[in-house]
Every structure is written in structure tokens, then in C-alpha cells.
Amino acid sequence: MENLPLHVGIIMDGNGRWAVRRGLPRIEGHRKGAETTEKIVIAASNLGIKYLSLYAFSTENWKRPKEEVNFLFSLMYEYVRSKLDLFLENNVKFRTMGRVWELPDYLQEGFAWMEEQTAHCTGMTAIFAVNYGGRQEIIDAVNSILREGLDSIDQETFRHYLYIPELPDLDLLIRTSGELRISNFLLWQSAYTELWFTETLWPDFTEEEFRRALEDFSKRERRFGGIK
Ligand code: IPE
Ligand code: IPE
Ligand code: MG
């Protein structure tokens, strides 16, 4: 495929509605959504995407019932504990992004373990945004800068203080489930991002639709404020 985005972000939304429409508890939607995540990680890696950022839990998602939040954490733990071989076979590096230090200890340990085990992988980097908020990321960066006593800063230096400094700007943002908003995802990195929305709920999202998003992206003319 030509003109592939270097960095794709996905707001994996619609798990709850998927379940409710089937008369199932919301958590069943999350379970099914995790399967989609697995498929799309492999598809993206096979297609040659270098960075895939997946919004898994926002800083605002703590507002949900405790049972749902705990279920999501245990699902993520299960995911990292069972997907190591898959990541290694596909040479995919696992990273997390967000206020991970506020998550339960067992989950932090699971994430740290998966990061270590895949640190040598040189293919795609799959970044799971967990307890992530774009504003919080900017505030955390500003606080690091203040602690270092800097009194002025430019964009390139600011970037070094973000959660993953080497993460390039977001080229393409996909959001499922028909919602047309950013919901606090990658605010700094999305200044010139191409947006792609679909009504499909995350558990129903397929590799085929992912390819369609990439094809649409490849035809867009990005001007970054200039003229062609
Ligand atoms: C996305 O699905 C997963 C998370 C936010 C963790 P939702 O749980 O938001 O599903 P809807 O939007 O309620 O359908
Ligand atoms: C965004 O989805 C966060 C994730 C997909 C993890 P939400 O379902 O939380 O977003 P809102 O509340 O509809 O904006
Ligand atoms: Mg939602």
C-alpha cells in the first residue's frame, strides 16, 4: 500500500453498545472488543504501520461503575499475559502511555513485564493508552519542565517531555461507533491529524475496514497550512 501513515491512532469505541444491542452485559462487549484489538494489531503490523496507538482507558473512564473499571483492568492483564508469543512472532514492541502509576499494582507489573519482554522487537510499536488523557499528558510535561527549572521552551524541546518522546505526530485517527469527537486523545500530537470515522462498533471492526481507512488516508492531500 502506498502513502501509509507512520502513526495511526484508534479510539476503540462502542463495546458497551455492541453488548447492549445483544441483550448482554457491557463487559461482554469489552471481551469481544479485545479480540478485535488483537486482530488489528496483527493487521497493522503486517501492513507495515510503524506506530499504532490504541485508546484503551481514558482518565475520564474512572467515572464508570467500579465493576466495569475493574473488569477492564483484568481484561488488559489477561491480554498482556496471553499475547506475548503473538507480539514476538510479529516483532511488535508493546508500550503503554498514560498515568500508568495510578493503575492497580498487578496491572502495572503486567505492563512492565510485557514491555521488557518485547523491548528488543524492531517492527511495529503498539502503544496502549491506559489511564491516558491528552490534557494530563501536557500538564505532566509542563510539571517536568518546571521541576527542571526551564523558563522558556520551544515545540521540539516540549516534545521531549511527553510520555513517549520519540512518538511521531499522529497521521491518521480512526474512531469507531459513530461518535465524532476526540475525547481527550493525543491532543498535542493531533494538530494536523487526518480524521476517519465509522459507524461500526469496535467489536465489529475488521481488517478490511482498517484497510479502507488507510486507503482513504492515502488519497488525502495534506497541506499543513501550505499550498499545493
Ligand atoms: C470503548 O467502548 C471502550 C472503553 C471506553 C473502555 P465503550 O465502553 O465506551 O462503549 P460505548 O461507547 O458505551 O458503546
Ligand atoms: C473514549 O471513549 C475512550 C476510549 C475509547 C478508551 P469514551 O466512550 O470514553 O468517550 P466518550 O465519553 O463517549 O466521549
Ligand atoms: Mg464509548
Coordinates of C-alpha atoms and ligand atoms in Angstrom, one line a residue:
M1 CA 0.0 0.0 0.0
E2 CA 1.3 3.5 -0.9
N3 CA 1.4 6.5 1.3
L4 CA 1.0 4.6 4.5
P5 CA 0.6 6.7 7.7
L6 CA 3.6 6.3 10.0
H7 CA 1.4 6.7 13.1
V8 CA -2.2 5.5 13.4
G9 CA -4.3 6.1 16.4
I10 CA -7.6 4.3 17.2
I11 CA -10.4 5.4 19.6
M12 CA -11.8 1.9 20.1
D13 CA -15.3 2.9 20.9
G14 CA -18.7 1.1 21.0
N15 CA -18.1 -2.0 23.1
G16 CA -20.9 -1.2 25.5
R17 CA -23.5 -0.6 22.8
W18 CA -22.4 -3.7 21.0
A19 CA -23.3 -5.7 24.1
V20 CA -26.5 -3.9 25.0
R21 CA -27.8 -4.4 21.5
R22 CA -27.5 -8.1 22.0
G23 CA -29.0 -8.0 25.5
L24 CA -25.6 -8.8 27.0
P25 CA -23.8 -7.1 29.9
R26 CA -21.4 -4.3 28.8
I27 CA -18.4 -6.4 29.8
E28 CA -19.1 -8.9 27.0
G29 CA -18.6 -6.0 24.6
H30 CA -15.2 -5.4 26.1
R31 CA -14.3 -9.0 25.9
K32 CA -15.2 -9.1 22.2
G33 CA -13.5 -5.7 21.6
A34 CA -10.3 -7.2 22.9
E35 CA -10.4 -9.8 20.2
T36 CA -10.8 -7.0 17.6
T37 CA -7.8 -5.3 19.1
E38 CA -5.7 -8.4 18.7
K39 CA -6.7 -8.7 15.0
I40 CA -6.0 -5.1 14.3
V41 CA -2.6 -5.1 16.0
I42 CA -1.5 -8.0 13.7
A43 CA -3.1 -6.5 10.6
A44 CA -1.4 -3.1 11.2
S45 CA 1.9 -4.8 11.8
N46 CA 1.6 -6.9 8.5
L47 CA 0.6 -3.8 6.6
G48 CA 3.8 -2.0 7.7
I49 CA 2.5 0.6 10.1
K50 CA 5.3 1.7 12.4
Y51 CA 3.3 3.1 15.4
L52 CA -0.2 2.1 16.4
S53 CA -1.8 3.9 19.4
L54 CA -4.8 2.3 20.9
Y55 CA -7.0 4.2 23.3
A56 CA -8.0 1.6 25.9
F57 CA -8.9 3.6 29.0
S58 CA -9.2 7.4 29.4
T59 CA -8.6 9.4 32.5
E60 CA -12.3 10.1 32.4
N61 CA -13.3 6.4 32.3
W62 CA -12.9 6.2 36.1
K63 CA -16.4 7.7 36.2
R64 CA -17.8 4.3 35.2
P65 CA -19.1 1.7 37.7
K66 CA -16.3 0.2 39.7
E67 CA -17.1 -3.3 38.4
E68 CA -16.7 -2.2 34.8
V69 CA -13.4 -0.5 35.5
N70 CA -12.1 -3.5 37.4
F71 CA -13.2 -5.8 34.6
L72 CA -11.4 -3.6 32.0
F73 CA -8.2 -3.8 34.1
S74 CA -8.4 -7.6 34.5
L75 CA -9.0 -7.9 30.8
M76 CA -5.9 -5.9 30.0
Y77 CA -3.9 -8.0 32.4
E78 CA -5.2 -11.2 30.7
Y79 CA -4.3 -9.7 27.4
V80 CA -0.7 -9.0 28.2
R81 CA -0.2 -12.3 30.0
S82 CA -1.5 -14.3 27.0
K83 CA -0.3 -12.3 24.0
L84 CA 3.5 -12.4 24.4
D85 CA 4.1 -15.1 21.8
L86 CA 1.9 -13.2 19.3
F87 CA 3.8 -10.0 19.8
L88 CA 7.2 -11.8 19.5
E89 CA 6.1 -13.7 16.3
N90 CA 5.1 -10.4 14.8
N91 CA 8.2 -8.5 16.1
V92 CA 5.8 -6.0 17.8
K93 CA 7.0 -3.8 20.6
F94 CA 4.5 -3.3 23.4
R95 CA 4.4 0.1 25.1
T96 CA 1.9 1.9 27.4
M97 CA 1.2 5.6 27.6
G98 CA -0.7 7.5 30.4
R99 CA -0.7 7.8 34.1
V100 CA 0.1 4.1 34.5
W101 CA 1.4 4.7 38.0
E102 CA -2.2 5.2 39.2
L103 CA -3.3 1.8 38.0
P104 CA -3.5 -1.3 40.3
D105 CA -0.1 -2.8 41.1
Y106 CA -0.8 -6.1 39.4
L107 CA -1.6 -4.3 36.1
Q108 CA 1.5 -2.1 36.3
E109 CA 3.6 -5.2 36.8
G110 CA 1.9 -7.0 33.9
F111 CA 2.6 -4.0 31.6
A112 CA 6.2 -3.6 32.8
W113 CA 6.8 -7.3 32.1
M114 CA 5.3 -7.1 28.6
E115 CA 7.4 -4.0 27.8
E116 CA 10.5 -5.7 28.9
Q117 CA 9.8 -8.9 27.0
T118 CA 9.2 -7.1 23.8
A119 CA 11.7 -4.3 24.2
H120 CA 14.0 -5.8 21.5
C121 CA 11.3 -6.0 18.9
T122 CA 12.0 -3.8 15.9
G123 CA 8.8 -4.0 13.9
M124 CA 5.7 -2.0 14.8
T125 CA 5.3 -0.4 18.2
A126 CA 1.8 -0.9 19.7
I127 CA 1.1 1.7 22.3
F128 CA -1.8 1.1 24.7
A129 CA -3.1 4.3 26.1
V130 CA -4.3 3.4 29.6
N131 CA -5.4 6.0 32.1
Y132 CA -4.4 8.3 29.4
G133 CA -5.6 11.9 28.8
G134 CA -4.2 14.4 26.3
R135 CA -4.5 17.3 28.7
Q136 CA -3.0 15.3 31.5
E137 CA -0.1 14.4 29.3
I138 CA 0.5 18.1 28.5
I139 CA 0.2 19.1 32.2
D140 CA 2.6 16.2 33.2
A141 CA 5.1 17.6 30.7
V142 CA 4.8 21.1 32.0
N143 CA 5.4 20.0 35.5
S144 CA 8.5 18.1 34.5
I145 CA 9.7 21.2 32.7
L146 CA 9.0 23.3 35.8
R147 CA 10.9 20.8 38.0
E148 CA 13.9 21.2 35.7
G149 CA 13.7 25.0 36.2
L150 CA 13.4 25.8 32.5
D151 CA 12.0 29.3 31.9
S152 CA 11.2 29.0 28.2
I153 CA 10.6 26.3 25.8
D154 CA 10.0 25.6 22.1
Q155 CA 7.9 22.9 20.4
E156 CA 10.8 20.5 19.7
T157 CA 12.0 20.6 23.3
F158 CA 8.5 20.3 24.7
R159 CA 8.1 17.0 22.8
H160 CA 10.9 15.5 24.8
Y161 CA 8.7 15.8 27.9
L162 CA 5.7 13.9 26.5
Y163 CA 5.1 10.3 27.7
I164 CA 6.8 8.8 24.6
P165 CA 9.1 11.5 23.2
E166 CA 10.0 9.5 20.1
L167 CA 6.3 9.0 19.2
P168 CA 5.8 11.0 15.9
D169 CA 2.8 13.2 15.3
L170 CA -0.4 11.3 14.6
D171 CA -1.1 10.9 10.9
L172 CA -4.4 9.2 11.0
L173 CA -7.1 8.9 13.7
I174 CA -9.8 6.3 13.4
R175 CA -12.8 6.4 15.7
T176 CA -15.5 3.7 15.7
S177 CA -19.1 3.7 16.9
G178 CA -20.2 6.9 15.1
E179 CA -19.1 9.4 17.7
L180 CA -17.5 12.5 16.2
R181 CA -15.1 13.7 18.9
I182 CA -11.6 13.4 20.2
S183 CA -12.4 12.6 23.9
N184 CA -9.0 13.8 25.2
F185 CA -6.9 11.5 23.0
L186 CA -3.4 12.6 21.8
L187 CA -4.1 16.4 21.8
W188 CA -0.6 17.6 21.3
Q189 CA 0.2 15.0 18.6
S190 CA -3.0 15.5 16.6
A191 CA -2.6 19.1 15.4
Y192 CA -2.5 18.0 11.8
T193 CA -4.1 14.6 12.0
E194 CA -6.4 13.2 9.3
L195 CA -9.7 12.1 10.9
W196 CA -11.6 9.0 9.8
F197 CA -14.9 8.0 11.4
T198 CA -17.1 4.9 11.1
E199 CA -20.5 3.9 12.5
T200 CA -19.1 0.3 13.0
L201 CA -18.9 -0.6 16.7
W202 CA -15.4 -1.7 17.8
P203 CA -16.2 -5.4 18.3
D204 CA -17.5 -5.5 14.7
F205 CA -14.5 -3.6 13.2
T206 CA -12.5 -5.7 10.7
E207 CA -9.1 -5.7 9.0
E208 CA -11.0 -4.9 5.7
E209 CA -12.4 -1.7 7.2
F210 CA -9.0 -0.8 8.6
R211 CA -7.5 -1.1 5.1
R212 CA -10.3 1.1 3.8
A213 CA -9.3 3.8 6.3
L214 CA -5.7 3.5 5.2
E215 CA -6.7 3.7 1.5
D216 CA -8.8 6.8 2.2
F217 CA -5.9 8.3 4.0
S218 CA -3.5 7.6 1.1
K219 CA -5.7 9.8 -1.2
R220 CA -5.9 12.8 1.1
E221 CA -3.9 15.9 0.3
R222 CA -2.1 17.1 3.4
R223 CA -1.1 20.7 3.2
F224 CA -0.1 21.6 6.8
G225 CA -1.1 25.2 6.2
G226 CA 0.8 25.5 2.9
I227 CA -0.5 25.4 -0.7
K228 CA -0.1 22.8 -3.3
Ligands
IPE1 C1 -15.0 1.7 24.4 O1 -16.3 1.2 24.4 C2 -14.1 1.1 25.5 C3 -13.8 2.0 26.6 C4 -14.1 3.2 26.6 C5 -13.0 1.4 27.7 P1 -17.4 1.9 25.4 O2 -17.4 1.1 26.7 O3 -17.2 3.3 25.5 O4 -18.7 1.6 24.6 P2 -19.9 2.5 24.4 O5 -19.5 3.8 23.9 O6 -20.6 2.7 25.8 O7 -20.8 1.8 23.4
IPE2 C1 -13.0 7.2 24.6 O1 -14.3 6.6 24.6 C2 -12.1 6.4 25.4 C3 -11.7 5.1 24.9 C4 -12.1 4.5 23.8 C5 -10.9 4.3 25.8 P1 -15.5 7.0 25.6 O2 -16.6 6.2 25.4 O3 -14.9 7.1 27.0 O4 -15.7 8.5 25.1 P2 -17.0 9.5 25.3 O5 -17.3 9.5 26.8 O6 -18.1 8.9 24.5 O7 -16.5 10.8 24.8
MG3 MG -17.8 4.9 24.5

